Coordinates of C-alpha atoms and ligand atoms in Angstrom, one line a residue:
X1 CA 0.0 0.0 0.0
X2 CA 1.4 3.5 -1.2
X3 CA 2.0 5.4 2.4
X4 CA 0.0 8.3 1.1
X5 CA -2.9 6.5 0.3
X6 CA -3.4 4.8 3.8
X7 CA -6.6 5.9 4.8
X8 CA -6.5 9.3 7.2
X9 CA -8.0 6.9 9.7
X10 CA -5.3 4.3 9.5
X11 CA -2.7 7.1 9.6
X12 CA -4.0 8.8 12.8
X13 CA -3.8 5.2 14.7
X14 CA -0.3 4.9 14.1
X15 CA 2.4 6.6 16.3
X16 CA 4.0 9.8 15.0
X17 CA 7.8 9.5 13.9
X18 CA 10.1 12.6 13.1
X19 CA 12.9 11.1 10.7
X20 CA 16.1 13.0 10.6
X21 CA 19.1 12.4 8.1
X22 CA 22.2 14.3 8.9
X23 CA 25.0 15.0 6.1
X24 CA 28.5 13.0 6.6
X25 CA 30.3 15.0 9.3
X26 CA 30.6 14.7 13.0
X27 CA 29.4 18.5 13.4
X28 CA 26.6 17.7 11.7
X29 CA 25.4 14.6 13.2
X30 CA 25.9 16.4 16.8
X31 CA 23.2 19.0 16.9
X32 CA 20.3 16.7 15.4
X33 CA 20.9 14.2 18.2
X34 CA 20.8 17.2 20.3
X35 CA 17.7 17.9 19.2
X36 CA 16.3 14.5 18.8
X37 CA 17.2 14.0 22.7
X38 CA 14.9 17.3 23.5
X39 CA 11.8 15.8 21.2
X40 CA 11.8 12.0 22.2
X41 CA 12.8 13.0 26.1
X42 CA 10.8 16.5 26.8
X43 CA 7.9 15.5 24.5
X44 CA 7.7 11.3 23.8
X45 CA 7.9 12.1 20.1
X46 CA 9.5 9.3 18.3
X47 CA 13.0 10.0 16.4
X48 CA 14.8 7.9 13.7
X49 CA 18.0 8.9 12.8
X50 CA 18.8 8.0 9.1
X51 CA 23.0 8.4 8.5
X52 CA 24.2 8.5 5.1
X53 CA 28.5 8.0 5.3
X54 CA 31.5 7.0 3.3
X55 CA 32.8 4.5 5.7
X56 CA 31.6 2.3 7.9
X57 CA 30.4 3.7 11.4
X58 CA 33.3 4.0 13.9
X59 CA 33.4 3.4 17.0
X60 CA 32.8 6.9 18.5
X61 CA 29.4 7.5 16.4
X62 CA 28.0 4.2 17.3
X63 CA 28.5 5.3 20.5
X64 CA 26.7 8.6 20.1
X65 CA 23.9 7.2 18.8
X66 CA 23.4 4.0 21.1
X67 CA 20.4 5.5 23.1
X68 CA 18.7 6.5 19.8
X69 CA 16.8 4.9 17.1
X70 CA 19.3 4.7 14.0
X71 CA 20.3 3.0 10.7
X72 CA 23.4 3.5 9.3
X73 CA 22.8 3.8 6.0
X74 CA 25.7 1.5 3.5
X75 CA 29.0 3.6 3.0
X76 CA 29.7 5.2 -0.2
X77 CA 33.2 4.8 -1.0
X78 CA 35.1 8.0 -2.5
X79 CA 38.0 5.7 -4.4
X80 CA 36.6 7.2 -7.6
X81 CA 37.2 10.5 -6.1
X82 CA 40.2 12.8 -6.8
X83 CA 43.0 12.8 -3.4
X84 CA 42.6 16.2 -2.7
X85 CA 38.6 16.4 -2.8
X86 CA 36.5 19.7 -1.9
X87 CA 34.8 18.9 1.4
X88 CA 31.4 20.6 0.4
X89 CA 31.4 18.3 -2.9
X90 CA 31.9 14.6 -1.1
X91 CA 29.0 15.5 1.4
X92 CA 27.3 16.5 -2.1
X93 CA 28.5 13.3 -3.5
X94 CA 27.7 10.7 -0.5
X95 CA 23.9 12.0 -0.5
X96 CA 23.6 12.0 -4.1
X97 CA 24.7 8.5 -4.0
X98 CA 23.0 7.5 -1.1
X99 CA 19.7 8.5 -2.2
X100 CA 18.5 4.6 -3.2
X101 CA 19.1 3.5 0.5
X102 CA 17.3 6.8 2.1
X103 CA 14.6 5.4 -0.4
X104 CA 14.4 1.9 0.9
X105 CA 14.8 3.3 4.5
X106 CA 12.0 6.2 4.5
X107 CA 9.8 3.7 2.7
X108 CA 10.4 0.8 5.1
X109 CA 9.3 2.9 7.6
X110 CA 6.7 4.7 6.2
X111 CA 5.1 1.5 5.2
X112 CA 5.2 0.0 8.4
X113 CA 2.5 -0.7 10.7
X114 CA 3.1 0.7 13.6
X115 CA 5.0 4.6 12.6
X116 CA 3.3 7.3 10.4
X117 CA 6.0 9.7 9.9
X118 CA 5.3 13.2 10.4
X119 CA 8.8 15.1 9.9
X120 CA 11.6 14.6 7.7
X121 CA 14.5 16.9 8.5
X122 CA 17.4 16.9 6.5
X123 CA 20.8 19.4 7.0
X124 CA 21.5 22.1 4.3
X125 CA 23.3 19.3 2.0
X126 CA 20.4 16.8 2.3
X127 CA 18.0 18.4 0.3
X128 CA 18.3 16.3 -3.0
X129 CA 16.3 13.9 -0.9
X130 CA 13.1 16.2 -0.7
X131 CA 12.1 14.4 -3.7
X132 CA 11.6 11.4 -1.9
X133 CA 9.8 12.7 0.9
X134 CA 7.2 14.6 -1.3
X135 CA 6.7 11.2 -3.2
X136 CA 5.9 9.4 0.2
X137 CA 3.8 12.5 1.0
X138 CA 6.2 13.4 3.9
X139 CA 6.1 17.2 5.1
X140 CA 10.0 17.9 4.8
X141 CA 12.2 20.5 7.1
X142 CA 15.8 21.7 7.3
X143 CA 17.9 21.6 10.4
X144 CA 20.6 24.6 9.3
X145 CA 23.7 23.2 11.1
X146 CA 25.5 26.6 11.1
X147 CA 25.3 29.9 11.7
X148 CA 21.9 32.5 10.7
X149 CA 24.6 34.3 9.3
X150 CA 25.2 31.5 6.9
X151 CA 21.3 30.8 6.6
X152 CA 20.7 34.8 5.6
X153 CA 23.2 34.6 2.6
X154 CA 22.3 31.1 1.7
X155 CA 19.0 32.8 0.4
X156 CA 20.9 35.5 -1.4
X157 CA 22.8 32.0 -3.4
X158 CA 20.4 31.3 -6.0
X159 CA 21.2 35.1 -7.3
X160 CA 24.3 34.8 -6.7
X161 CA 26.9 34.6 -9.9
X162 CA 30.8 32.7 -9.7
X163 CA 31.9 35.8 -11.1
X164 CA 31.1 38.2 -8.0
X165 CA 33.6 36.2 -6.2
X166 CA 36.1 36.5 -8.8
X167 CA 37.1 39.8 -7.2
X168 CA 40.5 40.7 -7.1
X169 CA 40.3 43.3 -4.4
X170 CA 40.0 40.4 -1.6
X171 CA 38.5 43.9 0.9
X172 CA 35.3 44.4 -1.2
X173 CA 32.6 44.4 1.0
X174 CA 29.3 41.9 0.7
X175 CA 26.3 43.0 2.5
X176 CA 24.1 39.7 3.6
X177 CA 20.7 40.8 4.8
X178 CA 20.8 41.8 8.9
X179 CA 24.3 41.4 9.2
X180 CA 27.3 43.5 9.3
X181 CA 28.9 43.5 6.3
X182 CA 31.8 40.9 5.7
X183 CA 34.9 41.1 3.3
X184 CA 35.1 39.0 0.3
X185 CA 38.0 37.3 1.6
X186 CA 35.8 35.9 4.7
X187 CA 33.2 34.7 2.8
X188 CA 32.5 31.0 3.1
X189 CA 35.9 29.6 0.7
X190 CA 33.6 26.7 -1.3
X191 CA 31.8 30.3 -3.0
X192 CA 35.0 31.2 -4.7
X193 CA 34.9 28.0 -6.9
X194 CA 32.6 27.8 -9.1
X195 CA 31.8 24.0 -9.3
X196 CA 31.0 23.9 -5.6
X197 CA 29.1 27.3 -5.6
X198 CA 27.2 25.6 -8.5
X199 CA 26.0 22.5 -6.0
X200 CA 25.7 25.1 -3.4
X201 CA 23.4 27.0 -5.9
X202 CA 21.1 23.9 -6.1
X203 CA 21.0 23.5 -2.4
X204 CA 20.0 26.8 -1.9
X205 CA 17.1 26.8 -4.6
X206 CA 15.7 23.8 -2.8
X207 CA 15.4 25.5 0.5
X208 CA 12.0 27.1 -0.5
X209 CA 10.7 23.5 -0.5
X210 CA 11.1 23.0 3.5
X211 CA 7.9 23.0 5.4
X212 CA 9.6 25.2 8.0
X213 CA 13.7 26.1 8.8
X214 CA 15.0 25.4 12.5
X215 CA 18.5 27.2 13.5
X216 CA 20.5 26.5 16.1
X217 CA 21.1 29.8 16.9
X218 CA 18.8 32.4 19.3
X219 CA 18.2 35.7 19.2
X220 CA 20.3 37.3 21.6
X221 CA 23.6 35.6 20.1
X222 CA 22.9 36.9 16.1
X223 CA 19.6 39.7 16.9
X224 CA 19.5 41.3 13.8
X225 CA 20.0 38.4 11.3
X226 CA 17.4 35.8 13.3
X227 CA 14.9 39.5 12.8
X228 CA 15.6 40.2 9.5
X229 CA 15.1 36.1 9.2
X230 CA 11.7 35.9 10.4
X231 CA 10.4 38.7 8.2
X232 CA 7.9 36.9 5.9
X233 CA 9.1 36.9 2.3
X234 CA 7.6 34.4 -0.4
X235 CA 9.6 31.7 -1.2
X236 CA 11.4 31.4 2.3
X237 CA 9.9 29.2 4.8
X238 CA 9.1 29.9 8.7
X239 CA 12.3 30.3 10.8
X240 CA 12.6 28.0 14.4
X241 CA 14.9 29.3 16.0
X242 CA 16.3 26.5 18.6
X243 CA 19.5 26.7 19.8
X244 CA 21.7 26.5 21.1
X245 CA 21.5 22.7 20.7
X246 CA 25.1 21.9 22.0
X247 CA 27.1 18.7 23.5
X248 CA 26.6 19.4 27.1
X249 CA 28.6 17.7 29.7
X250 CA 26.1 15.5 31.7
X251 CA 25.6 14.1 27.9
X252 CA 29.0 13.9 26.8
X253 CA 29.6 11.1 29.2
X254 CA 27.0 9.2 27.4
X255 CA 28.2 10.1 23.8
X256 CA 31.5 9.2 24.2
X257 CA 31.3 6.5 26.9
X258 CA 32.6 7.1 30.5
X259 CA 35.4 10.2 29.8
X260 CA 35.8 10.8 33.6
X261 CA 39.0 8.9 33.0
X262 CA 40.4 10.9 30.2
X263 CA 44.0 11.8 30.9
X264 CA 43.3 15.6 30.1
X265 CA 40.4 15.7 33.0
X266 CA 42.7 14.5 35.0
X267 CA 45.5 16.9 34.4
X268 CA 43.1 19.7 34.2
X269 CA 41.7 18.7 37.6
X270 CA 45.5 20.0 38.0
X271 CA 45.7 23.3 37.0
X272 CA 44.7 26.5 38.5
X273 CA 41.2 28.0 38.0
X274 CA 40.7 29.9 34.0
X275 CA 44.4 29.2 33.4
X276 CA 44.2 26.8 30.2
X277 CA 43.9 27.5 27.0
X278 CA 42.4 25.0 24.9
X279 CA 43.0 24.2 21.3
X280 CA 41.2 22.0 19.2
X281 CA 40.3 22.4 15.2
X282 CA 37.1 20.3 15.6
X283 CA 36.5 17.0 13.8
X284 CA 37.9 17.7 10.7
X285 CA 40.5 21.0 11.2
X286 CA 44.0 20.3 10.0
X287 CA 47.3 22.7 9.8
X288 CA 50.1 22.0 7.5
X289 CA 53.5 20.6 9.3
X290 CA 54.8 24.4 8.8
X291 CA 51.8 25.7 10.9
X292 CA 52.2 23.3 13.2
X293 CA 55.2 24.4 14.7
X294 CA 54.6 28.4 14.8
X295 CA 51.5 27.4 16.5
X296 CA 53.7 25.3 18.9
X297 CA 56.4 27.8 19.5
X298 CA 53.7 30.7 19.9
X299 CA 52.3 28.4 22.5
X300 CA 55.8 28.5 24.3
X301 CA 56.0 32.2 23.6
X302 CA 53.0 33.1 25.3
X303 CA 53.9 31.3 28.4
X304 CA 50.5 30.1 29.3
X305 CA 49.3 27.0 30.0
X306 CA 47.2 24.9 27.5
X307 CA 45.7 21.9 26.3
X308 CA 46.0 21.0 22.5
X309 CA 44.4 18.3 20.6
X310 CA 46.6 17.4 17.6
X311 CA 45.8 15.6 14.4
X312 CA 48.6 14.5 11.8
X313 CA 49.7 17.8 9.7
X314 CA 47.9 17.9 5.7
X315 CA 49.9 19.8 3.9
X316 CA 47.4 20.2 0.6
X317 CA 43.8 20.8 2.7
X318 CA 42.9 22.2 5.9
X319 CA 40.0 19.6 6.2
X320 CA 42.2 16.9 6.0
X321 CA 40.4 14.6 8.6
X322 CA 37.0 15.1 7.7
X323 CA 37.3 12.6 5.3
X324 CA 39.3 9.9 6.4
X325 CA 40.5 9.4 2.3
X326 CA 43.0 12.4 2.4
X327 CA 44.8 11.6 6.5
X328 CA 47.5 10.2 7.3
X329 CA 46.0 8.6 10.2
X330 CA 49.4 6.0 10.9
X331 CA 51.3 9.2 11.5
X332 CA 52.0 10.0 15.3
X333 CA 50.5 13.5 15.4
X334 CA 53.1 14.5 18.1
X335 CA 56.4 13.2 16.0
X336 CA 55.7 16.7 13.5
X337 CA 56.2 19.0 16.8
X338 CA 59.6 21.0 17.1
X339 CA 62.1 19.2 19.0
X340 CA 62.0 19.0 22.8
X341 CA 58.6 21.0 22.9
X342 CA 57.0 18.5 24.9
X343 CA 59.8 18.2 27.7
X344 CA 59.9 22.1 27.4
X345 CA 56.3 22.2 28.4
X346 CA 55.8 19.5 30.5
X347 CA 53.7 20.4 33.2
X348 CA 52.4 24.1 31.7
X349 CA 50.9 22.1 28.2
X350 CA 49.5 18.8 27.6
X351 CA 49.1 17.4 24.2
X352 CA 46.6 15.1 23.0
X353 CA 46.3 13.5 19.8
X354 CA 43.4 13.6 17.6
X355 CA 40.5 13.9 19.9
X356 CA 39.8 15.2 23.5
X357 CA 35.6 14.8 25.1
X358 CA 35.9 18.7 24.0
X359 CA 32.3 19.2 26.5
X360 CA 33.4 18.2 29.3
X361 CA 37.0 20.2 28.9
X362 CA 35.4 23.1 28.1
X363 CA 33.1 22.9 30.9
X364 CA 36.0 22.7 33.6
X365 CA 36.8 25.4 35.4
X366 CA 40.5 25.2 34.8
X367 CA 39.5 26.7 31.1
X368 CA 40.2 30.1 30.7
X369 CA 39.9 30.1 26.3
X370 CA 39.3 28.1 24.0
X371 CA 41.5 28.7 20.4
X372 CA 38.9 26.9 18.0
X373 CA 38.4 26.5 14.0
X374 CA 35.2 28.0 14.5
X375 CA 32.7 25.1 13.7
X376 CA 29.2 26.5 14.8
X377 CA 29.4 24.0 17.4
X378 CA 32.3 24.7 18.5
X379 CA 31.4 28.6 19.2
X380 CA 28.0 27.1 20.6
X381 CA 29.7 24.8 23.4
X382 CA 32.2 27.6 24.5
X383 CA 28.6 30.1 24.7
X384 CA 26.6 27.5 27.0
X385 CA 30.3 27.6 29.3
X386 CA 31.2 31.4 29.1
X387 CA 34.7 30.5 27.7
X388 CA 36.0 33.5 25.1
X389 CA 37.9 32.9 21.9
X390 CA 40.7 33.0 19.7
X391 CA 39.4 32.7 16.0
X392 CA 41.7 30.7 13.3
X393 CA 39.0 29.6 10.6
X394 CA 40.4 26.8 8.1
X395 CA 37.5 26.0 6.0
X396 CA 34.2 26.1 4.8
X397 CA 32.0 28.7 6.4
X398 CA 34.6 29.0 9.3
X399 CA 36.4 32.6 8.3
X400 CA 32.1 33.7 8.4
X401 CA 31.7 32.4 11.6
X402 CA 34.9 34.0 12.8
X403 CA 34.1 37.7 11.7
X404 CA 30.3 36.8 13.7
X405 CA 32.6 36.3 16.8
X406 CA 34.9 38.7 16.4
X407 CA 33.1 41.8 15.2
X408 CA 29.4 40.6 16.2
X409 CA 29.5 39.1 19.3
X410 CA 32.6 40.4 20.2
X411 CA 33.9 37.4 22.3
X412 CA 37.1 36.7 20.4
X413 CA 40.2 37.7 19.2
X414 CA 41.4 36.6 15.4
X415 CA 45.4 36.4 15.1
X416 CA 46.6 37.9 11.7
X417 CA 47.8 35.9 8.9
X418 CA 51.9 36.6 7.9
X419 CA 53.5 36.8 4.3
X420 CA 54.0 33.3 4.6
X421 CA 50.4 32.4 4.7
X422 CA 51.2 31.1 8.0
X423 CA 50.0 32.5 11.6
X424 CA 53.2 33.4 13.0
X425 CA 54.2 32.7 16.4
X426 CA 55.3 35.8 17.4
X427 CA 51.7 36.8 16.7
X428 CA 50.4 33.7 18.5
X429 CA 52.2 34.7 21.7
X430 CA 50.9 37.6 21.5
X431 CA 47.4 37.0 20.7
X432 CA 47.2 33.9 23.6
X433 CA 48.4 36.5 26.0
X434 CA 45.9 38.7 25.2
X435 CA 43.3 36.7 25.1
X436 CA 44.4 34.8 28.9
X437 CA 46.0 37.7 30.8
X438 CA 45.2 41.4 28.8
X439 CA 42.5 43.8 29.8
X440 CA 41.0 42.7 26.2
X441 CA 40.5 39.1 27.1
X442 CA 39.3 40.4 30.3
X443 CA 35.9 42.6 28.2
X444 CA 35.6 39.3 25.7
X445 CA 35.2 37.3 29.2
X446 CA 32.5 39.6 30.6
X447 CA 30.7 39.8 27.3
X448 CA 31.4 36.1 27.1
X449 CA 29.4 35.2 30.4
X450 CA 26.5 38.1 29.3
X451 CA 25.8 35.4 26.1
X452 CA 25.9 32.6 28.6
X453 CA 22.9 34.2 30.8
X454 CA 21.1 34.9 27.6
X455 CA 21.9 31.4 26.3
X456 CA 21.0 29.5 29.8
X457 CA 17.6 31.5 30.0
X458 CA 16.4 30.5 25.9
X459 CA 16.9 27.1 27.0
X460 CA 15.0 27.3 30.3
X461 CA 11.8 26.1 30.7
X462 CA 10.0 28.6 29.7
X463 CA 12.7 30.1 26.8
X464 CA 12.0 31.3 23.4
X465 CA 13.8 27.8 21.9
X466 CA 12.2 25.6 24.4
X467 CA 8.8 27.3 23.2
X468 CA 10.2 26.8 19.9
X469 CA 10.6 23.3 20.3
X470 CA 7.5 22.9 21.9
X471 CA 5.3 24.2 18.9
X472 CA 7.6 22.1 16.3
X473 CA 6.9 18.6 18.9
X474 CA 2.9 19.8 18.8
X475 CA 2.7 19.9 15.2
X476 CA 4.4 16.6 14.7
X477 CA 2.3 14.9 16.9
X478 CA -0.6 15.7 15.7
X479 CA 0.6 16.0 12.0
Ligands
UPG501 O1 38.6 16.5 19.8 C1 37.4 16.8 19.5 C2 37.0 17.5 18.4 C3 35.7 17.8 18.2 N1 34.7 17.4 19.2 C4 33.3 17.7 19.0 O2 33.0 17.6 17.6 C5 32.1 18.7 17.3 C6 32.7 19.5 16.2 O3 31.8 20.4 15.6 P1 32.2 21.8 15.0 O4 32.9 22.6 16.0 O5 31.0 22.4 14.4 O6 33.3 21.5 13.9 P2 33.2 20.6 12.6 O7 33.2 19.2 12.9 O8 34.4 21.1 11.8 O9 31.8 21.0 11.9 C7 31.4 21.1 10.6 O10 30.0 21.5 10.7 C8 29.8 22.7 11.4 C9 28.3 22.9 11.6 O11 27.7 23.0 10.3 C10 30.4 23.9 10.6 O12 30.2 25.1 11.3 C11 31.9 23.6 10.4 O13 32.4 24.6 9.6 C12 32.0 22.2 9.7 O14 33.4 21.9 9.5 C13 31.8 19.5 18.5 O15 30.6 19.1 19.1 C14 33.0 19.1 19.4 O16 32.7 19.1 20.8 C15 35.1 16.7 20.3 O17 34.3 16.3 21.1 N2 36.5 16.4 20.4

């Protein structure tokens, strides 16, 4: 029986299910379970998450998803793909690819006896599979992973042209609705080449087809975007608010098993209160062995304490671990630091390769700044725990989200770039110091801790995002 034509009757018997289907990505995956923890716990609304991927699950996301209804969808390899692949255009790729099996699985459902399913929320590369939501008759919604930033020029795309990128003066300005306006050099990178602007173009058109948009952002954190956002316009579909949807510590334990026993707890349990600064590029970030050790010797420069999470250097992409095709994952991250750094240090720094339960550091008081890529979840995790920033975007919409919290929000500092191309550590030490001990750091704390109220209070019980939640969980369940 076609799940559109089961009587109305039938339908309204069966138990409501909200099916969600994040892109390939850790920081993508992240926020929906967020958010499918909030629906099936605060409102007993069913939640399947659907998870399209290039490999086979790993350990750390089957963890993540244990206490959630899931089906890993089959990996689509990327042999086929060049070695040095554009980020945005594999996630394009794996969905494209994956559409038969998010077929099978949203029909398999659908056509069960038991689920009617109410919801189908996709992230801002999963729209290619609208199509098969409208065939089932499926109202369809996007979860925008990133900033409203992001969101506001994502409906400028569709009119948008390669060619206005193609700007040799890299200081031109672009004006995206209810924002300040940004320099063509820190717009989003993919929008400078034209094949992925081309699959960002069709995303983008697609976005009008969404039943309704949810951010995980809130007003007091971007006020005159989420404003301009919410004005009705045709073609652009309701704005939820909802955020900020972030790994908190209480859950981290249960994401990424018992981390109590991590080694950099346990040295941070160590150090003095707000001393540490904490360095992490996300899942994905990766500096070239150059970088690498100007970021270490800055680190020495400065003279503060830290804690850095490492990956293996990639010398051709900053991305280089989002896709596990392009890392050099057999490579000791800690054999490309400068000689003697680590005996140098011992005891001020601790190194940790590859990954670190970032919640649960950045929740412990010992933190005093977080120096981060600039994923959106990344800048969400250090709002809910009032720790301020330094900025060093790598990729994708990163250098965006670095003016937002640098020149919006101000709660960070961003280190300047050298002739080189490479963040120098001169300027590192500097900039660290600032950030941990200067009177600077000490106004990007207070502002810091101002967001945190704002963001504790939207997530209260009676908040604009709960509320915002609240309506969304009504209208599935009775959809
Ligand atoms: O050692 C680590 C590294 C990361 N994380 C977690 O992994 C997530 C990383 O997310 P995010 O900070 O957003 O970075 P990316 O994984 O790089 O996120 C991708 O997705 C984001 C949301 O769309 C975009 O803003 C980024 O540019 C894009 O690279 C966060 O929850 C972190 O807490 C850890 O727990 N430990």
């Amino acid at each position: 029986m076609e799940y559109h034509n089961k009587p109305r009757q039938q339908q309204q018997s069966l138990e409501p299910l909200v099916v969600m289907m994040p892109s390939p990505g850790k920081g993508h995956l992240i926020p929906l379970i967020e958010f499918s923890k909030k629906l099936t716990k605060n409102h007993d609304l069913g939640v399947t998450i659907v998870i399209p991927s290039n490999d086979p699950p790993t350990a750390a996301e089957t963890t993540m998803v244990r206490d959630i209804n899931h089906i890993f969808l089959p990996p689509v390899p990327l042999s086929d793909l060049p070695s040095t692949p554009k980020v945005e255009l594999l996630i394009s790729y794996t969905i494209h690819h994956s559409l038969p099996s998010i077929r099978r699985a949203l029909q398999s459902i659908a056509y069960s006896s038991r689920h009617r399913i109410t919801a189908f929320v996709v992230d801002l590369f999963g729209t290619e599979a609208f199509d098969i939501s409208s065939e089932l008759n499926i109202p369809s919604y996007i979860f925008f992973t990133s900033t409203s930033m992001f969101l506001s020029f994502f409906f400028q795309l569709p009119h948008w042209k390669a060619t206005q990128c193609e700007s040799d003066d890299s200081t031109k300005l672009v004006q995206i609705p209810g924002c300040v306006p940004i320099h063509m050099e820190d717009l989003a990178d993919g929008f400078k080449d034209d094949e992925i602007l081309n699959a960002m173009i069709q995303h983008a058109k697609r976005f009008r087809l969404a039943q309704g948009i949810i951010e995980n952002s809130f007003l007091e954190l971007e006020p005159g975007t989420i404003k301009e956002l919410q004005n009705v316009k045709p073609g652009r579909p309701p704005i939820y608010p909802v955020g900020p949807l972030a790994n908190m510590v209480n859950d981290q334990t249960k994401l990424h098993g018992n981390n109590n026993d991590h080694e950099c707890l346990r040295w941070l349990d160590e150090q003095p209160c707000g001393s540490v600064l904490f360095v992490c590029f996300g899942s994905g970030g990766t500096l070239s062995s150059a970088q690498i050790v100007e970021l270490a010797l800055g680190l020495e420069m400065s003279e503060q304490r830290f804690l850095w999470v490492i990956k293996s250097p990639n010398d051709k992409v900053s991305s280089g671990s989002f896709f596990n095709v392009n890392n050099n994952i057999l490579n000791d991250p800690l054999n490309f630091l400068p000689k003697g750094f680590v005996e140098r240090t011992k005891g001020k720094g601790l190194v940790v390769s590859n990954w670190a339960p970032q919640a649960q550091v950045l929740a412990h008081e010992s933190i005093g700044g977080f120096l981060t890529h600039c994923g959106w979840n990344s800048i969400l995790e250090s709002v809910v725990n009032g720790v301020s920033l330094i900025a060093w975007p790598l990729y994708a919409e990163q250098k965006m989200n670095a003016v937002l919290v640098t020149r919006d929000m101000k709660v960070g500092l961003r280190p300047k770039i050298g002739e080189e191309g490479l963040v120098e550590r001169e300027e590192i030490g500097i900039v660290v110091k600032m950030l941990m001990e200067g009177e600077e750091g000490k106004k990007l704390r207070h502002r810091m801790k101002e967001l945190r109220e704002a963001a504790i209070e939207v997530v209260g019980e009676n908040g604009s995002s709960t509320k915002q939640i609240e309506d969304l969980a009504l209208m599935w369940k009775n959809g």
